[in-house]
CSV table of C-alpha atoms in Angstrom, one decimal:
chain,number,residue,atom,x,y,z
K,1,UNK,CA,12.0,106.0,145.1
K,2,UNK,CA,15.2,107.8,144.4
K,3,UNK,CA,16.4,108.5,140.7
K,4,UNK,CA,19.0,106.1,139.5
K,5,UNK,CA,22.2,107.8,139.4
K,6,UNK,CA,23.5,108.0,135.6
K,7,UNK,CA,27.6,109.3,136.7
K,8,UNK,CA,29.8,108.0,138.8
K,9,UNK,CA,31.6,110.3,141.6
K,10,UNK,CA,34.7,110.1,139.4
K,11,UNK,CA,32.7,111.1,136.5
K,12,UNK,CA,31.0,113.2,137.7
K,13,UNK,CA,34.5,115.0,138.4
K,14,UNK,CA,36.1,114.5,135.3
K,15,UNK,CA,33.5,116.1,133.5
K,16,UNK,CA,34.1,119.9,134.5
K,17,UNK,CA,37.5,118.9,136.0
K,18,UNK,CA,40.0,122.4,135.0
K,19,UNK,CA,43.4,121.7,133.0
K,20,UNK,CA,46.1,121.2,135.8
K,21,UNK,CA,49.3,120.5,133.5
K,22,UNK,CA,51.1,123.6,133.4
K,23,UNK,CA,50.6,123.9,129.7
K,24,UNK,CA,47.2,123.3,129.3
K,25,UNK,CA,46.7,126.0,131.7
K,26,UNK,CA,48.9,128.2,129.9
K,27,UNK,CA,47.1,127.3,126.6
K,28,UNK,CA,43.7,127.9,127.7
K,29,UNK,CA,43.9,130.8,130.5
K,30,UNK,CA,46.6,133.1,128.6
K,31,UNK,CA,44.6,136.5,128.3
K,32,UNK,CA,44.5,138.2,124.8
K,33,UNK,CA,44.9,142.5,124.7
K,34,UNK,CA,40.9,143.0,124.4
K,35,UNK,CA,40.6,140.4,127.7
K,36,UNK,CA,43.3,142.3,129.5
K,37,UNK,CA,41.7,145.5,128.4
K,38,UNK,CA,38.0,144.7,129.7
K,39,UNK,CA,39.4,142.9,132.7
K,40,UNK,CA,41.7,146.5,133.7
K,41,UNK,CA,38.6,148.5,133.5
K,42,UNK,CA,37.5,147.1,137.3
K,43,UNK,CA,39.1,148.8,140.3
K,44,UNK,CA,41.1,146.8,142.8
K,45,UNK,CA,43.6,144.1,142.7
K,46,UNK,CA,40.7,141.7,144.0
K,47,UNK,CA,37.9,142.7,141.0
K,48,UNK,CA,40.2,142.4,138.6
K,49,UNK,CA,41.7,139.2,139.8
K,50,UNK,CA,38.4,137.4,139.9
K,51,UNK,CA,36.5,138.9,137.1
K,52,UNK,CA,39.5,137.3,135.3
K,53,UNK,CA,39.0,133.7,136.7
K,54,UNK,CA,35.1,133.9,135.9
K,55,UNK,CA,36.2,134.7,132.3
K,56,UNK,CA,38.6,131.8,132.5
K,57,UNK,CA,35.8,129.6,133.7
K,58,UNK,CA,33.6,130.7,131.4
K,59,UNK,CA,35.8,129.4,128.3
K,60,UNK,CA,37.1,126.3,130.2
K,61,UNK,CA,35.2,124.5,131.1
K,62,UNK,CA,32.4,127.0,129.8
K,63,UNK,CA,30.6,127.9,133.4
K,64,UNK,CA,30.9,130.9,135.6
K,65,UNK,CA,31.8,130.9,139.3
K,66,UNK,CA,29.7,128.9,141.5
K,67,UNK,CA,29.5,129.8,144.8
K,68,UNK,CA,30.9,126.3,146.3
K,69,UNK,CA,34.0,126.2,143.3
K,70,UNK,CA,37.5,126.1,144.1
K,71,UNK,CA,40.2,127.4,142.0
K,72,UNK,CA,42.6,126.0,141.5
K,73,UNK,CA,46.0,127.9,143.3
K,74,UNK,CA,48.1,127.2,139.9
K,75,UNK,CA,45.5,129.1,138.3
K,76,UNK,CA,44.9,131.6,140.3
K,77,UNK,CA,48.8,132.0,140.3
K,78,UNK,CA,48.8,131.8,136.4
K,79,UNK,CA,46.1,134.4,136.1
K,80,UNK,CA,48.0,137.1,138.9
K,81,UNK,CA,51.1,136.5,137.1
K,82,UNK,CA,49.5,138.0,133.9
K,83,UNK,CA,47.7,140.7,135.7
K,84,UNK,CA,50.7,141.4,137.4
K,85,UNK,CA,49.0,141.3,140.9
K,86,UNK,CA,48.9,139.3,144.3
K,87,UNK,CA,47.0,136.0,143.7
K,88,UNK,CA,46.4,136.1,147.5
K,89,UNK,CA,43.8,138.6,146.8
K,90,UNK,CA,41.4,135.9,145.8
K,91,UNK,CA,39.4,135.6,149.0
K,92,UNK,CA,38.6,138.7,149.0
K,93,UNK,CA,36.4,138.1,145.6
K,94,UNK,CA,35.0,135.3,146.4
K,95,UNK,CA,33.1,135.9,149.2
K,96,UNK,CA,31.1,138.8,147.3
K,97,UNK,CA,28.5,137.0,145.4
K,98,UNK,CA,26.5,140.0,144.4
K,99,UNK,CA,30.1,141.3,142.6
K,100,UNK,CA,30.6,138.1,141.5
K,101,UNK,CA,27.0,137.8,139.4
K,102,UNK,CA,27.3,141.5,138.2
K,103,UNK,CA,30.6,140.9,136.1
K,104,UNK,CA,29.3,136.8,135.3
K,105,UNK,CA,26.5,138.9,133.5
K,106,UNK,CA,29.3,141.5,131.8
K,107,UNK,CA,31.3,138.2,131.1
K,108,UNK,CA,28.6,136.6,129.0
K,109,UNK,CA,27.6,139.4,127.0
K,110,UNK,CA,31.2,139.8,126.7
K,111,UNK,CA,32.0,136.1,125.2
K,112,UNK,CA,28.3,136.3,123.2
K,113,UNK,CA,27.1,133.4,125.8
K,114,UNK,CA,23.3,132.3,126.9
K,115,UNK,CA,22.0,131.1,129.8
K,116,UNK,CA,21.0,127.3,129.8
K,117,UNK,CA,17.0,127.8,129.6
K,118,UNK,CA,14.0,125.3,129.1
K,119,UNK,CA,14.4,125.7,125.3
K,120,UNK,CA,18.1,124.5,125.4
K,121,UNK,CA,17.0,121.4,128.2
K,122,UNK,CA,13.8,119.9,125.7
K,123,UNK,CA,16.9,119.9,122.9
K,124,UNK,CA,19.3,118.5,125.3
K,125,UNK,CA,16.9,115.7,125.7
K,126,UNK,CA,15.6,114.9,122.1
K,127,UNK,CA,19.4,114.9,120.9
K,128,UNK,CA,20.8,112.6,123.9
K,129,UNK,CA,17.6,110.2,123.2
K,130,UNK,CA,18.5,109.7,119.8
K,131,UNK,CA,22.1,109.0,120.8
K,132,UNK,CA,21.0,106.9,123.8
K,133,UNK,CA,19.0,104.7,121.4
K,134,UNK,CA,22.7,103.5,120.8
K,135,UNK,CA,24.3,103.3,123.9
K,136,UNK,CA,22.7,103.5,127.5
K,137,UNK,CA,26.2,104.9,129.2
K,138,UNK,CA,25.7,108.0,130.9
K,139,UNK,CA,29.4,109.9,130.7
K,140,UNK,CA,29.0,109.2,126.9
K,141,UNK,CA,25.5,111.0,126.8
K,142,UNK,CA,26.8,113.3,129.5
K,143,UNK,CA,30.0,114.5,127.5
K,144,UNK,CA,27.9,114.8,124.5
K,145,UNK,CA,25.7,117.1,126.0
K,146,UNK,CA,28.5,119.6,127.5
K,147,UNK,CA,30.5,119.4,123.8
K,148,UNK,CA,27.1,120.2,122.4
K,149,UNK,CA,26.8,123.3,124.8
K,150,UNK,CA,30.0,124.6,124.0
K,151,UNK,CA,30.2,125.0,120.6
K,152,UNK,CA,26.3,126.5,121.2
K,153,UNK,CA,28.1,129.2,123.4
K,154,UNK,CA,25.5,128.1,126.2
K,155,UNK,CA,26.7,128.4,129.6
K,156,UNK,CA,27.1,124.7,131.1
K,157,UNK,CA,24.1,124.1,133.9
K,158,UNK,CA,24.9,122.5,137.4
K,159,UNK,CA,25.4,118.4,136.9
K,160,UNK,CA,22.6,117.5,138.3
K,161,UNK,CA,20.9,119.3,135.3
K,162,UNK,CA,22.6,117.3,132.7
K,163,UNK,CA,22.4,113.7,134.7
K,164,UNK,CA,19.0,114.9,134.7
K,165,UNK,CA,19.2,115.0,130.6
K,166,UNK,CA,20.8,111.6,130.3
K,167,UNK,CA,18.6,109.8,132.7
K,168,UNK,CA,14.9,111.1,130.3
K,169,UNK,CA,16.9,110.2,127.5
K,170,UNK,CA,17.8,106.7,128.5
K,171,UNK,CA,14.5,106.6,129.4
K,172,UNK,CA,12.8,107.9,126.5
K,173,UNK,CA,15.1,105.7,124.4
K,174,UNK,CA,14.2,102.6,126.1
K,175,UNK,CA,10.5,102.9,125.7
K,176,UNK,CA,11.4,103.2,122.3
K,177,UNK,CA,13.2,100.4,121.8
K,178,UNK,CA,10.6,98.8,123.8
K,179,UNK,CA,7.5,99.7,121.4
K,180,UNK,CA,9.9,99.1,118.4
K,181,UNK,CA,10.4,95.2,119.5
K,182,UNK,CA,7.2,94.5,120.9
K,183,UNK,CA,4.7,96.0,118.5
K,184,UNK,CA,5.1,93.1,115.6
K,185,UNK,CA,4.5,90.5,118.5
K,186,UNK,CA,1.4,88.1,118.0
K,187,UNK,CA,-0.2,87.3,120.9
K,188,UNK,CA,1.2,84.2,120.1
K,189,UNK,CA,4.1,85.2,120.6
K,190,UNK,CA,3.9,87.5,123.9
K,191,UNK,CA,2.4,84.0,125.4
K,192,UNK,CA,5.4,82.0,124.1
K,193,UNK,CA,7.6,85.2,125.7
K,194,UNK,CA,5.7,84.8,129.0
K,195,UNK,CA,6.2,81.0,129.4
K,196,UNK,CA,10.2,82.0,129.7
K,197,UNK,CA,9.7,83.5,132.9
K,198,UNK,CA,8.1,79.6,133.5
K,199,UNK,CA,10.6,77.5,135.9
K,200,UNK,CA,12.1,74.6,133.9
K,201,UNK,CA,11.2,70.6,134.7
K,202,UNK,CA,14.1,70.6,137.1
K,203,UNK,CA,12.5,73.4,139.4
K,204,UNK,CA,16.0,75.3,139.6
K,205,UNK,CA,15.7,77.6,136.8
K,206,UNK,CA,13.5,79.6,134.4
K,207,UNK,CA,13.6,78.8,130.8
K,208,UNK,CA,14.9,82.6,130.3
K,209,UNK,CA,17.9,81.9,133.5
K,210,UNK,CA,18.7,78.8,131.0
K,211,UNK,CA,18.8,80.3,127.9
K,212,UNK,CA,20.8,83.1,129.3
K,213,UNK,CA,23.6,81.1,130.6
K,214,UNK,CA,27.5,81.4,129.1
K,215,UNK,CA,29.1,79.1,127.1
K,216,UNK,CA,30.9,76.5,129.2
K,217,UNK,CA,34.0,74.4,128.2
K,218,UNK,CA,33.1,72.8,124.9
K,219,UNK,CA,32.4,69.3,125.2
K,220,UNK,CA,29.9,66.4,123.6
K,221,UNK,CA,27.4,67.1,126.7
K,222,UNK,CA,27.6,70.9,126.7
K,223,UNK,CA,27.7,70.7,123.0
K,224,UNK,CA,23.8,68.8,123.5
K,225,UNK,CA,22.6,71.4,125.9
K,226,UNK,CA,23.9,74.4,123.5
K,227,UNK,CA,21.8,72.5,120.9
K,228,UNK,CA,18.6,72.6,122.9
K,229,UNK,CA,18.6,76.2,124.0
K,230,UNK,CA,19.4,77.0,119.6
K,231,UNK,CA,15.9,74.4,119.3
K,232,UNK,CA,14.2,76.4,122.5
K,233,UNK,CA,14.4,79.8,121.2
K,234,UNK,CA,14.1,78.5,117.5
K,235,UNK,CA,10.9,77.4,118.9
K,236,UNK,CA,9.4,81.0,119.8
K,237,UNK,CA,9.5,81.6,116.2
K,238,UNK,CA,9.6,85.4,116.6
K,239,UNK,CA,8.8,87.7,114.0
K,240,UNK,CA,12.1,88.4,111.3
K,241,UNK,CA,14.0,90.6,111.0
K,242,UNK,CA,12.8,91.8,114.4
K,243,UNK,CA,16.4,92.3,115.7
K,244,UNK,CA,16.7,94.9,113.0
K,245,UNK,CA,14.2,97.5,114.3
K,246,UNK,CA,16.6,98.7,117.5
K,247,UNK,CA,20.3,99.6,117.1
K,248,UNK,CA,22.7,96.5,117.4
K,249,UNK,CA,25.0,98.1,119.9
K,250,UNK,CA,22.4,99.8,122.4
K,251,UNK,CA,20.7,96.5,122.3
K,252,UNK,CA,23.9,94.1,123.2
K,253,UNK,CA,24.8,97.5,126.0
K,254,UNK,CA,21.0,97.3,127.2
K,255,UNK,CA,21.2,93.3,127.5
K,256,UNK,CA,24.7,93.3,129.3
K,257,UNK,CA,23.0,95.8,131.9
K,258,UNK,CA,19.7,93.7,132.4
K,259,UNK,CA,22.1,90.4,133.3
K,260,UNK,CA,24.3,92.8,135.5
K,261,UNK,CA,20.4,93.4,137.4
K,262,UNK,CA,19.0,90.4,137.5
């Protein structure tokens, strides 16, 4: 069965999107003395124009040059403009990817960067699970994750890697939560649990699909019915203060997501 995805498409975009206002490219790609320095040390218009986009990318949005990327051309034209060379040189970069890894690897001992390893994915996971206890949204966890990276100087993996993260957190979370709620049961109460999933006298409905049903407009009959679900889940008499053991907000997010399901 296919893994669940955690990001949208548009997510998925915004979350290593480049600045494309003209000065939030102007505020993050302008090139200080030591950057034009080390960037004027390679020969050719084309070197120097691209080992000067893979240090751009490196700081924003903190990963090198992937083979598939596009730059954008206000960028590229940006970048040339400091260099004070042809921006149409670019193709002529990117199609070397042997050049290109060679000055990514300069670039990072350059910026005092690391390479996302094992070490930095098992810490990835255990702080997104502690945060996913709360919330069960993957571009929260996900953004998380890159800001943590960041500030780490650790260059940012592919996405897949980090919807990777956010999925075994969510999941490692949720087994939590699970153990936390169900450990106090009785078996009393587990019995009492499984007699929800029970159709109702009717035949229509589950006692769960009718104690999980909205408010309605309030009136003396509705009034009667909201009544006996407060008696039918009075009646369970779960443990108290069990509601306390998980976080209130991952368990309302976690509950909206099971109706959206079922």
């Amino acid at each position: 069965m296919p893994r669940r995805s955690i990001l949208s498409a548009a997510e998925r975009a915004s979350l290593l999107a480049l600045p494309d206002a003209e000065d939030e490219v102007i505020r993050h790609y302008s090139f200080s003395e030591t950057d034009l320095s080390l960037i004027r040390q390679r020969r050719g218009d084309a070197n120097r124009l691209g080992v000067a986009v893979q240090l751009c990318l490196l700081r924003v949005p903190g990963q090198g040059l992937l083979p598939d990327a596009s730059v954008p051309s206000s960028l590229l034209h940006w970048i040339a403009r400091q260099l004070r060379t042809d921006w149409a040189r670019w193709p002529q970069y990117a199609e070397r990817e042997e050049t290109r890894r060679e000055h990514l690897l300069e670039l990072r001992a350059y910026l005092g960067m690391e390479s996302f390893g094992l070490g930095h994915y098992r810490q990835a996971v255990h702080a997104a699970t502690e945060q996913a206890l709360q919330t069960d949204k993957g571009i929260v966890l996900a953004t998380s994750i890159l800001d943590s990276l960041r500030h780490r100087h650790i260059i940012i993996p592919a996405l897949d890697v980090i919807e990777r993260i956010c999925s075994e957190a969510i999941t490692r979370a949720n087994r939590r939560i699970y153990v936390a709620l169900s450990e106090p049961l009785l078996d009393v109460h587990r019995r009492r649990l499984d007699g929800l999933l029970k159709r109702r006298e009717n035949g229509k409905t589950t006692w769960l699909a009718w104690l999980r049903q909205s408010p309605v407009k309030p009136n003396s009959r509705h009034m009667l019915e909201h009544i006996e679900r407060l008696k039918a889940w009075q009646a369970l008499e779960l443990p108290a203060g069990i509601e306390r053991l998980v976080h209130q907000r991952g368990a309302v997010r976690r509950g909206a997501t099971l109706r959206r399901r079922c």
